Tab-separated table of C-alpha atoms in Angstrom:
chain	number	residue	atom	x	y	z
M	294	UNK	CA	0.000	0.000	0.000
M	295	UNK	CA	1.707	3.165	-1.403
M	296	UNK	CA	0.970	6.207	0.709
M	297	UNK	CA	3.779	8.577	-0.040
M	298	UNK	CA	2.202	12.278	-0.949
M	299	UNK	CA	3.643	11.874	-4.137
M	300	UNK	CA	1.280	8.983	-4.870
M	301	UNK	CA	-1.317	10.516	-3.500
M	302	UNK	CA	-1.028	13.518	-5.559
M	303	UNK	CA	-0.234	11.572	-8.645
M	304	UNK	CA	-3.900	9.711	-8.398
M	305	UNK	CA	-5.775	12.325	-7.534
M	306	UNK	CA	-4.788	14.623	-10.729
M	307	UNK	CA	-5.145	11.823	-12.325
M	308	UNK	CA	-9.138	10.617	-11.068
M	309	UNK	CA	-10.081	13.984	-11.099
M	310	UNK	CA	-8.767	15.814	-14.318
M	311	UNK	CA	-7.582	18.046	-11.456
M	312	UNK	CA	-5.908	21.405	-12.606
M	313	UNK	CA	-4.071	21.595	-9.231
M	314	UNK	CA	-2.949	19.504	-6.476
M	315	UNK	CA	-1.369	21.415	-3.828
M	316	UNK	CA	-0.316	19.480	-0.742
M	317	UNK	CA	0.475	21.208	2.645
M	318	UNK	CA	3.855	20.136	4.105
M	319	UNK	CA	4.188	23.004	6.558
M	320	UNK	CA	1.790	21.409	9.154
M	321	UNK	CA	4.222	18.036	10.117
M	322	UNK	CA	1.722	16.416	12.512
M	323	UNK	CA	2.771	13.026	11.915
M	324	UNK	CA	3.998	11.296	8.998
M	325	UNK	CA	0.631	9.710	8.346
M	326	UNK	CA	-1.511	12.919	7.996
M	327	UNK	CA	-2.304	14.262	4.790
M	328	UNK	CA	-3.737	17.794	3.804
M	329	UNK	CA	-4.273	18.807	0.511
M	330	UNK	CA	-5.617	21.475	-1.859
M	331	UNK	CA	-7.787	19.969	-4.815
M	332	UNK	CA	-8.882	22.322	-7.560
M	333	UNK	CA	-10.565	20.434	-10.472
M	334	UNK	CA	-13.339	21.250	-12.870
M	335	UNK	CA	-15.151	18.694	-11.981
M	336	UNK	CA	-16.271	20.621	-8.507
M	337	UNK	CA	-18.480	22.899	-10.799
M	338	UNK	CA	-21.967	22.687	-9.724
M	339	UNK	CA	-21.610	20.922	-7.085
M	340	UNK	CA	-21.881	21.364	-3.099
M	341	UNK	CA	-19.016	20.929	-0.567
M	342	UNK	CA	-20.682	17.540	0.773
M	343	UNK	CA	-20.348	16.218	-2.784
M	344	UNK	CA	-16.582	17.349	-3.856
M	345	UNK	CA	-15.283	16.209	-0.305
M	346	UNK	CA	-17.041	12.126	-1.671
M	347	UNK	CA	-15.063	12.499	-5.081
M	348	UNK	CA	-11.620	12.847	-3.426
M	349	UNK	CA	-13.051	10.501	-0.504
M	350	UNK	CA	-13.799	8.076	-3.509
M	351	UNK	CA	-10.538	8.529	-5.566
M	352	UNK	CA	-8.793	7.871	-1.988
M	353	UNK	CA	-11.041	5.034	-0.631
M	354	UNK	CA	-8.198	2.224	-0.394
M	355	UNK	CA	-5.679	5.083	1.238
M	356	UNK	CA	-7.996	6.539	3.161
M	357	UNK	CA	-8.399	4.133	6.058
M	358	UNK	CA	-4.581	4.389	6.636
M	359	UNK	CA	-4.104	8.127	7.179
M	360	UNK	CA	-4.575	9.002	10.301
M	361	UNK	CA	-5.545	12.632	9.799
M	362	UNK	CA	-6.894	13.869	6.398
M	363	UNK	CA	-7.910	16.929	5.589
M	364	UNK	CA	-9.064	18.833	2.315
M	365	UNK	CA	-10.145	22.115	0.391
M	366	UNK	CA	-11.429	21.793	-2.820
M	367	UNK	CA	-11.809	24.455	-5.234
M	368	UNK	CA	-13.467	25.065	-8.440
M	369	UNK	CA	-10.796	26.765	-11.000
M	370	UNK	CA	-12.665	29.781	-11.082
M	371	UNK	CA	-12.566	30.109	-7.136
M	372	UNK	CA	-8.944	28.808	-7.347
M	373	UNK	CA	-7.970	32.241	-9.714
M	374	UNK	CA	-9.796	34.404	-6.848
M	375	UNK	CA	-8.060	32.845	-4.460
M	376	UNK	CA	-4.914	33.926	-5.667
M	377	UNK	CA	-5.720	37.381	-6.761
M	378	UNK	CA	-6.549	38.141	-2.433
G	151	UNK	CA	-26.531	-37.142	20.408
G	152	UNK	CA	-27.349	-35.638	23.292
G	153	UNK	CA	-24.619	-36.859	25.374
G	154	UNK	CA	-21.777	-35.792	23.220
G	155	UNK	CA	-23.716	-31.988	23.098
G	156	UNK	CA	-23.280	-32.316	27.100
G	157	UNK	CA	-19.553	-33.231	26.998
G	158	UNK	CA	-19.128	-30.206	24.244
G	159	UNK	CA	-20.702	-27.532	26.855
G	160	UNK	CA	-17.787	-28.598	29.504
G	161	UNK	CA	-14.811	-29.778	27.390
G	162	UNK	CA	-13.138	-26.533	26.247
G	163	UNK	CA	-12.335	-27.701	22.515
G	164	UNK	CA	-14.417	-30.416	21.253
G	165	UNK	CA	-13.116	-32.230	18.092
G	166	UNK	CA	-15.355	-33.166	14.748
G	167	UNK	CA	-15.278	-36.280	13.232
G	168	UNK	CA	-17.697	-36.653	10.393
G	169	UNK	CA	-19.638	-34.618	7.869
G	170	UNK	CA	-22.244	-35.691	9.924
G	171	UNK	CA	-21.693	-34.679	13.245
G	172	UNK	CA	-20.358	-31.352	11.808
G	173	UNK	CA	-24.167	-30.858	10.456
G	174	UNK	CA	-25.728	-31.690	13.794
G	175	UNK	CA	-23.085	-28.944	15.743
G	176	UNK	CA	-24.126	-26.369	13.646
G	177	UNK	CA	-28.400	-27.211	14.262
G	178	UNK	CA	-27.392	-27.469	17.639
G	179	UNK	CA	-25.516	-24.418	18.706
G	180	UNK	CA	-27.335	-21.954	16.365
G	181	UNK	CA	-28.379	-20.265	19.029
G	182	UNK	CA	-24.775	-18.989	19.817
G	183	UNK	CA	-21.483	-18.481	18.385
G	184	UNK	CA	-19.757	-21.501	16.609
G	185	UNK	CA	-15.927	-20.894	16.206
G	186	UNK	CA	-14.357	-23.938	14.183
G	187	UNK	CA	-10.884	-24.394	13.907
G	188	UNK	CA	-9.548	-26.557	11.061
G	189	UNK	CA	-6.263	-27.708	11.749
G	190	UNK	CA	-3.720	-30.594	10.672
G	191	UNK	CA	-1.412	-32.685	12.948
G	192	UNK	CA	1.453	-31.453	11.200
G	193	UNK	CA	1.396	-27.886	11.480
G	194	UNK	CA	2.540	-26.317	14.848
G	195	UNK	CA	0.907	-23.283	14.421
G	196	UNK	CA	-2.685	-25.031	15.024
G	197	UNK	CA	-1.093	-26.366	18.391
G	198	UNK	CA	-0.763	-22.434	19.191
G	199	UNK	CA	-4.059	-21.399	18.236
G	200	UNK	CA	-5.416	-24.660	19.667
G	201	UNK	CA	-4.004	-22.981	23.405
G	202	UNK	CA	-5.322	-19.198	22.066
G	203	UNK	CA	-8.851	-20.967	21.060
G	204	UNK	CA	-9.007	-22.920	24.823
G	205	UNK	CA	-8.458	-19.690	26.718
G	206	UNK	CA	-10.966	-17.900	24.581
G	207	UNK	CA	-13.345	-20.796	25.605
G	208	UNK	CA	-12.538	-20.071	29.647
G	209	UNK	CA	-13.013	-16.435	28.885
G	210	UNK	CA	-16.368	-16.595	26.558
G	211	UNK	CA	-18.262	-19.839	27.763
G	212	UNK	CA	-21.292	-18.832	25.700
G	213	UNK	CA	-19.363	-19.274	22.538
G	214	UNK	CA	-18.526	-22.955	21.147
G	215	UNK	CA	-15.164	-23.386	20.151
G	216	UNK	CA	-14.736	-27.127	18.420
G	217	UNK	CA	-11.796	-28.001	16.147
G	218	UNK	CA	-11.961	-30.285	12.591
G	219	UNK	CA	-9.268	-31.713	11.464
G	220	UNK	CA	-9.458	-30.608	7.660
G	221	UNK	CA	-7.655	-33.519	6.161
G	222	UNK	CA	-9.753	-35.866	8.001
G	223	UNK	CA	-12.930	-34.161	6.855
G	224	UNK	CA	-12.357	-33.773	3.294
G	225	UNK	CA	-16.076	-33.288	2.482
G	226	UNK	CA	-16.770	-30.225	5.234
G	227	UNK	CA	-13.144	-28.970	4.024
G	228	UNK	CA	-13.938	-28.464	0.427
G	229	UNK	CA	-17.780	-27.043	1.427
G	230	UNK	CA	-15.966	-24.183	3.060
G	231	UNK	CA	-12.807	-24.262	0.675
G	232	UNK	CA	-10.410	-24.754	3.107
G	233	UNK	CA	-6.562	-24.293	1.672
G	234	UNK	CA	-4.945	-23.461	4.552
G	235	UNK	CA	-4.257	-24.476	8.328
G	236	UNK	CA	-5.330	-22.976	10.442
G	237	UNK	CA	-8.657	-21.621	9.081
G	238	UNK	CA	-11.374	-20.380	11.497
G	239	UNK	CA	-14.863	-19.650	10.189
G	240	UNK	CA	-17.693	-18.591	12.361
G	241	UNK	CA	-21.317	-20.031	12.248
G	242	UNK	CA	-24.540	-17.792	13.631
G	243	UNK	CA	-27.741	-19.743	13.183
G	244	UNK	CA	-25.906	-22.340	11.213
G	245	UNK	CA	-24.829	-19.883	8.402
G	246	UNK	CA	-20.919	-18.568	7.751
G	247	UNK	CA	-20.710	-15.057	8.958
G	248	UNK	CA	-16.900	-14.751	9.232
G	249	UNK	CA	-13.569	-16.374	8.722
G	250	UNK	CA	-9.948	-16.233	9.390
G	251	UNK	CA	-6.891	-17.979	7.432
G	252	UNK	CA	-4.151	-17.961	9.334
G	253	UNK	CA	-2.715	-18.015	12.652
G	254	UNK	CA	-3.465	-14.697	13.734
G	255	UNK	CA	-4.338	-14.737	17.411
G	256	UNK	CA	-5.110	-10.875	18.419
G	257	UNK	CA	-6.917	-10.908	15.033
G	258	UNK	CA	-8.839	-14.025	16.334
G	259	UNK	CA	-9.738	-12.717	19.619
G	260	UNK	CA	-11.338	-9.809	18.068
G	261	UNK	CA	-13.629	-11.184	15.811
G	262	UNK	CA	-14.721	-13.723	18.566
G	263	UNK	CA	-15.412	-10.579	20.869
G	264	UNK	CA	-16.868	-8.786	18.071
G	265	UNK	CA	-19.364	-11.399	17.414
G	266	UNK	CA	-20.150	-12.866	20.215
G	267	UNK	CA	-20.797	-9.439	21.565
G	268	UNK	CA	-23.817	-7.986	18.514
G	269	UNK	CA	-26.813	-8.431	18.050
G	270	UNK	CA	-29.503	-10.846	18.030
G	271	UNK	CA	-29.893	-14.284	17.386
G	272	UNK	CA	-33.596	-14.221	15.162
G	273	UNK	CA	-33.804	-15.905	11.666
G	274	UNK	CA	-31.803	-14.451	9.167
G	275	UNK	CA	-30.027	-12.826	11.644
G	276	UNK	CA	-27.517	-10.831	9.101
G	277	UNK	CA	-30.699	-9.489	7.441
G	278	UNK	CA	-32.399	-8.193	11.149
G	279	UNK	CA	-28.541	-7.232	12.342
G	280	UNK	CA	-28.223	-4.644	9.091
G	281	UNK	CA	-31.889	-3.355	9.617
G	282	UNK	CA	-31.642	-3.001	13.283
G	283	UNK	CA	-28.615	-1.053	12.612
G	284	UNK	CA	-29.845	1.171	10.049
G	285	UNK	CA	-33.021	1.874	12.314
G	286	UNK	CA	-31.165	2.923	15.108
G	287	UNK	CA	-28.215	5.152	13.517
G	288	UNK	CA	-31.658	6.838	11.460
G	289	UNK	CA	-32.994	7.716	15.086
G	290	UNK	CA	-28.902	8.370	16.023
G	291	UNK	CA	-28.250	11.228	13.182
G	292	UNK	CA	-32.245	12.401	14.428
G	293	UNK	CA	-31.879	12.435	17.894
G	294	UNK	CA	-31.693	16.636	17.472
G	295	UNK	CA	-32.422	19.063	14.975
G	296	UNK	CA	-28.114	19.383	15.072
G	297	UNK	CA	-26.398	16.047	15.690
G	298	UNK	CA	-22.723	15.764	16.190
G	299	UNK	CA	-20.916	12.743	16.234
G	300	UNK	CA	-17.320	13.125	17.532
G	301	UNK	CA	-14.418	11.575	19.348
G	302	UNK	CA	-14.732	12.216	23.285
G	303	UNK	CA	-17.260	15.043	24.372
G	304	UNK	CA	-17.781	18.694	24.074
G	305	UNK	CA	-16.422	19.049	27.588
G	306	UNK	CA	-13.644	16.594	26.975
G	307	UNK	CA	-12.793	16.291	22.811
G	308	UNK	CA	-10.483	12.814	22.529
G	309	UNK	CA	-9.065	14.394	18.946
G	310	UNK	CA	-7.697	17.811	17.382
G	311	UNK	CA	-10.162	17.448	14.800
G	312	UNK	CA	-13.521	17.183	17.393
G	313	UNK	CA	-12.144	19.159	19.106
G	314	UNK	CA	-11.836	21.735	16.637
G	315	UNK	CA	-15.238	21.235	15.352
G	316	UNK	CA	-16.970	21.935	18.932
G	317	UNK	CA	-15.025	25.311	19.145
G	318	UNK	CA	-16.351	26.486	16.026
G	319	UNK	CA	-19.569	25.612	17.118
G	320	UNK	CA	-20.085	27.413	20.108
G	321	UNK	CA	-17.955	30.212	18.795
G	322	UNK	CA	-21.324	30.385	16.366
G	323	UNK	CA	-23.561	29.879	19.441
G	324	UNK	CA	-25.022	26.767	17.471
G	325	UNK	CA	-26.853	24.470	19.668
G	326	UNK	CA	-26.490	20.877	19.193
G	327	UNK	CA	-26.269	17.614	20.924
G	328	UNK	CA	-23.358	15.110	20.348
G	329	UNK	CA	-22.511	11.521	20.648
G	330	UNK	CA	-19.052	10.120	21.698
G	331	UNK	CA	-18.309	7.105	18.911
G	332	UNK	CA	-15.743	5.887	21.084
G	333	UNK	CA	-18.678	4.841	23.357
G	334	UNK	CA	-20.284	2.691	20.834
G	335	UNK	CA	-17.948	0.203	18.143
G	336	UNK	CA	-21.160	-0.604	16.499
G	337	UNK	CA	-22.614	3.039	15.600
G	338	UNK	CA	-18.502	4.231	15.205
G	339	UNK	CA	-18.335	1.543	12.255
G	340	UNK	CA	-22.200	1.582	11.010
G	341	UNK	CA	-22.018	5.204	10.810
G	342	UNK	CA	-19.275	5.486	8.591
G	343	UNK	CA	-21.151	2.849	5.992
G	344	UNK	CA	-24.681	4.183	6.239
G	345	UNK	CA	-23.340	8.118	5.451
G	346	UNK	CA	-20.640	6.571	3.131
G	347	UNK	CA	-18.326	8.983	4.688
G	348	UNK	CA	-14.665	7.479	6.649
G	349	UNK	CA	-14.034	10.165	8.964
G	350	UNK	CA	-15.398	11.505	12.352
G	351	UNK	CA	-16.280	13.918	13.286
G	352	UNK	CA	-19.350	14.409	11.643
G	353	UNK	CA	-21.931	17.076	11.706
G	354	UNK	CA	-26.049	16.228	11.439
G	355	UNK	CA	-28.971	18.929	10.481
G	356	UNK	CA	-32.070	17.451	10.291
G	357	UNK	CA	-30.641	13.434	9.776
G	358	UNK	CA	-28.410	14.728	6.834
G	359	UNK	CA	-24.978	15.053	7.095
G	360	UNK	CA	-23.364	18.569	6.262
G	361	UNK	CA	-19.610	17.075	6.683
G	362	UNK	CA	-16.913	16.946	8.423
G	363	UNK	CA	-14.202	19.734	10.196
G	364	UNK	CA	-13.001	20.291	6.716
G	365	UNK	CA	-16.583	21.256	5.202
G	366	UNK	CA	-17.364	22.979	8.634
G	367	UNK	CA	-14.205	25.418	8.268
G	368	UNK	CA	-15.361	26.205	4.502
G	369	UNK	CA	-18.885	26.754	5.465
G	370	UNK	CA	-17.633	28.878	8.224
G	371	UNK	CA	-15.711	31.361	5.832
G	372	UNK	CA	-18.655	32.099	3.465
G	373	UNK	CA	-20.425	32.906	6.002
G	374	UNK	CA	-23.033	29.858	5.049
G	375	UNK	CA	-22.763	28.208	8.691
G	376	UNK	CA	-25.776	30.738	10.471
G	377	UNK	CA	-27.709	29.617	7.642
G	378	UNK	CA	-27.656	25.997	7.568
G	379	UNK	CA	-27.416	24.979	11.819
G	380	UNK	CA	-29.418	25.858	14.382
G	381	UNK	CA	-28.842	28.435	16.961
G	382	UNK	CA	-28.825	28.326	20.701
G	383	UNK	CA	-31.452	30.905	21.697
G	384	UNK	CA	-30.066	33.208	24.144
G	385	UNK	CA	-30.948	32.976	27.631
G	386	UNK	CA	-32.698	36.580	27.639
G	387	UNK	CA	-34.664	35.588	24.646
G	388	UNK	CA	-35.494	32.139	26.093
G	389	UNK	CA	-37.011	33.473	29.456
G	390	UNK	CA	-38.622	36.411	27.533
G	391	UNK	CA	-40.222	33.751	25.895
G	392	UNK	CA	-40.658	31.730	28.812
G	393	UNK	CA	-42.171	34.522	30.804
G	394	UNK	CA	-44.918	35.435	28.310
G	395	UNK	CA	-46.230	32.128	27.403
G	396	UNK	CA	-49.446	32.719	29.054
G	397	UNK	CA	-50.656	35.528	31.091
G	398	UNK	CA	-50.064	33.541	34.142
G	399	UNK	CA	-46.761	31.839	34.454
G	400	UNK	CA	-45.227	29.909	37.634
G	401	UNK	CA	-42.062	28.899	37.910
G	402	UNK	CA	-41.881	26.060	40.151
G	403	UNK	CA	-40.578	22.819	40.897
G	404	UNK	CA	-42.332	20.156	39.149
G	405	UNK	CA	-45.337	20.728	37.167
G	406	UNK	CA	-49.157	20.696	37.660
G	407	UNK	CA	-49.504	17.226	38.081
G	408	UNK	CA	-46.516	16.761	40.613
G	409	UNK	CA	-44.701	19.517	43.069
G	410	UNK	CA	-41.764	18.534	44.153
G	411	UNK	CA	-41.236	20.738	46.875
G	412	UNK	CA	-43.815	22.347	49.569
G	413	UNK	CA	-43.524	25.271	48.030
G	414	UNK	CA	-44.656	24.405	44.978
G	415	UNK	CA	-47.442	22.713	46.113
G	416	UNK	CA	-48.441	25.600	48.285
G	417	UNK	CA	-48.375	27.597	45.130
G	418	UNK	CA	-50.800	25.392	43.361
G	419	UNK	CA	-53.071	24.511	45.417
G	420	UNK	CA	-53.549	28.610	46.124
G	421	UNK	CA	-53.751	28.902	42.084
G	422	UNK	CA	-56.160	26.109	41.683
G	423	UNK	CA	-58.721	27.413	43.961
G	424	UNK	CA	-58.810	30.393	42.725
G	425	UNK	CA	-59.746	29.144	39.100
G	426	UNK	CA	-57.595	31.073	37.356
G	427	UNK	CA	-55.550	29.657	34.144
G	428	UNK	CA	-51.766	29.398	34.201
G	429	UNK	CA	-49.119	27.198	32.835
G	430	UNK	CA	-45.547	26.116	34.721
G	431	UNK	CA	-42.523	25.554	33.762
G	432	UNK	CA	-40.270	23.086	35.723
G	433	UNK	CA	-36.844	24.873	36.686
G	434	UNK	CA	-35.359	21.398	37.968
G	435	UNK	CA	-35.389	20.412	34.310
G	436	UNK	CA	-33.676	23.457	33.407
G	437	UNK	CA	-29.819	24.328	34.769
G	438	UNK	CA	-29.624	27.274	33.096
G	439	UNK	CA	-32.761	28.710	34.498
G	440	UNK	CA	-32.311	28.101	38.080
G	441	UNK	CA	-28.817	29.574	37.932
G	442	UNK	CA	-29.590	32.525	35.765
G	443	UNK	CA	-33.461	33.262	37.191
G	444	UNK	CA	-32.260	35.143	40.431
G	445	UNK	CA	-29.529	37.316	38.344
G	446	UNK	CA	-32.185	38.207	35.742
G	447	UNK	CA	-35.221	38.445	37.710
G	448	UNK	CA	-35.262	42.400	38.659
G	449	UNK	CA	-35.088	42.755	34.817
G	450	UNK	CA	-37.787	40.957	34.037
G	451	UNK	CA	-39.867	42.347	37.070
G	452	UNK	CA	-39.436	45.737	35.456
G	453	UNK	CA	-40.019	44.691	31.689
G	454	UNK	CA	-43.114	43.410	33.268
């Protein structure tokens, strides 16, 4: 069971189309946390609730083995605002 | 057969012979849980879980432990497609509800405390078990119009994350109840499958689930969070409330039906014969009230 951020990363862009995939490496809790920052399309339309069950979906074998997960996602529209504050 | 069922309730690991008398165990003890262990001669990790298995008897005596010798069985062995020793499968109401290959003894311990510790024993148990389940965590995520389901308590959070998620709560003065998984394996796990989401904790409005701390935090910075949970009336507001619900309120201890002081039941029986309509409200059910009534009652003398 891979679970090196890299990985992680790697399926994510991949199962999402994502645009971005930004993980968070200041925070060092523990080496089995994971926080990331998932900005894909295919968030368009739809509520928090049901971006947070594609990345829980794209990460269902992982997910059970890290410890603390945590995630924003972003449309790319709200991504560009994001960066313009 | 009765005999041998005797001997199997006092012996600690009873061996299987036949196909036939494997049949007749499982009729027998489908009222409880059947642990079998097939083993071979030759492999000394059986021996092992033979000793694990026998102190698991001591410790459980309402679960059957018996052992099969899978070469000497061929025709149960092949049923259950046993390629391996050891193999343990568990029987409830003579159907397979688990299994083990391998001699993993913490891992066997827990699944005989996990099932010989849920649920009931009724036909098609597995069927009832699932309902039951789903029944219960429906009234769980119901319980209040704001349900939170964390790790520990509000008063004492087990984990950052809970804990996290309570402060932003009352930071938002958002009233809800909460249940500590940690006191409950069977809603911790069912939860998890009948929301299809992994994590705790998790917030309830109305039975649905809004998320978790992540989905809180977001909700939180646009400002959506007053919308979408419930908030905790201030105390003013509530005893304004209180205070006006009819034009002749008591405050008392216990109700109409029951005073549970003297008192009280001066009070009322003054009220009654005088014929005149008023409603109570019970200030033992209410902390809040009995602490806060004396520092707020001048106010509310002169508002009235």
């Amino acid at each position: 069971m891979e679970l090196s951020a890299e990985y992680l990363r790697e399926k994510l862009q991949r199962d999402l189309e994502a645009e971005h995939v930004v993980e968070d490496t200041t925070l060092n809790r523990c080496s089995c946390s994971f926080r990331v920052l998932v900005v894909s399309a295919k968030f368009e339309g739809k509520p928090l609730l049901q971006r947070h069950r594609l990345v829980n979906a794209c990460l269902a074998e992982e997910l059970p083995h890290i410890h603390a997960f945590e995630q924003k996602t972003l449309t790319p529209d709200q991504w560009a605002r994001e960066r313009q504050k | 057969m009765a005999a041998g069922a005797a001997e199997a309730a006092v012996a600690a690991v009873e061996e299987v012979g036949s196909a036939g008398q494997f049949e007749e165990l499982l009729r027998l003890k489908a009222k409880s849980l059947l642990v079998v262990h097939f083993w071979a001669p030759w492999a000394p990790q059986c021996a092992q879980m033979n000793e694990v298995m026998a102190e698991l008897a001591k410790e459980l005596p309402q679960v059957s432990f018996v052992k099969l010798e899978a070469e000497g069985v061929p025709e149960v062995s092949e049923k259950y497609e046993i390629s391996s020793v050891p193999t343990f499968l568990f029987f409830k109401n003579s159907q397979k509800i688990d299994r083990l290959d391998g001699a993993h003894a913490p891992e066997l311990t827990k699944k005989v405390q996990r099932h010989a510790s849920s649920g009931s024993f009724l036909p098609s148990a597995n069927e009832h078990l699932k309902e039951d389940l789903n029944l219960r965590l429906k009234k769980l995520t119901h319980a209040a119009p704001c349900m939170l389901f964390m790790k520990g308590t509000p008063q004492e959070p087990r984990c950052g994350f809970s804990k996290q998620m309570v402060e932003i709560l009352h930071k938002h003065n958002i009233q809800f109840s909460s249940f500590d998984i940690f006191s409950d394996e069977e809603v911790r796990q069912g939860l998890k499958a009948y929301s299809s989401w992994p994590t705790y904790p998790q917030l309830y409005v109305s039975g649905e689930l809004i998320g978790g701390l992540d989905i809180i935090k977001e909700l939180e910075a646009s400002e959506e969070l007053d919308t979408i949970c419930p908030k905790a009336p201030k105390l003013e507001e509530r005893l304004k409330v209180l205070t006006n619900k009819a034009s002749v309120m008591l405050f008392m201890k216990g109700n109409k039906q029951e005073a549970k002081c003297g008192f009280s039941k001066q009070i009322l029986e003054i009220l009654n014969s005088t014929g005149v309509e008023y409603e109570t409200f019970d200030i033992l059910e209410d902390e809040e009230e009995l602490k806060e009534n004396g520092e707020l009652l001048p106010i509310l003398r002169g508002e009235n």
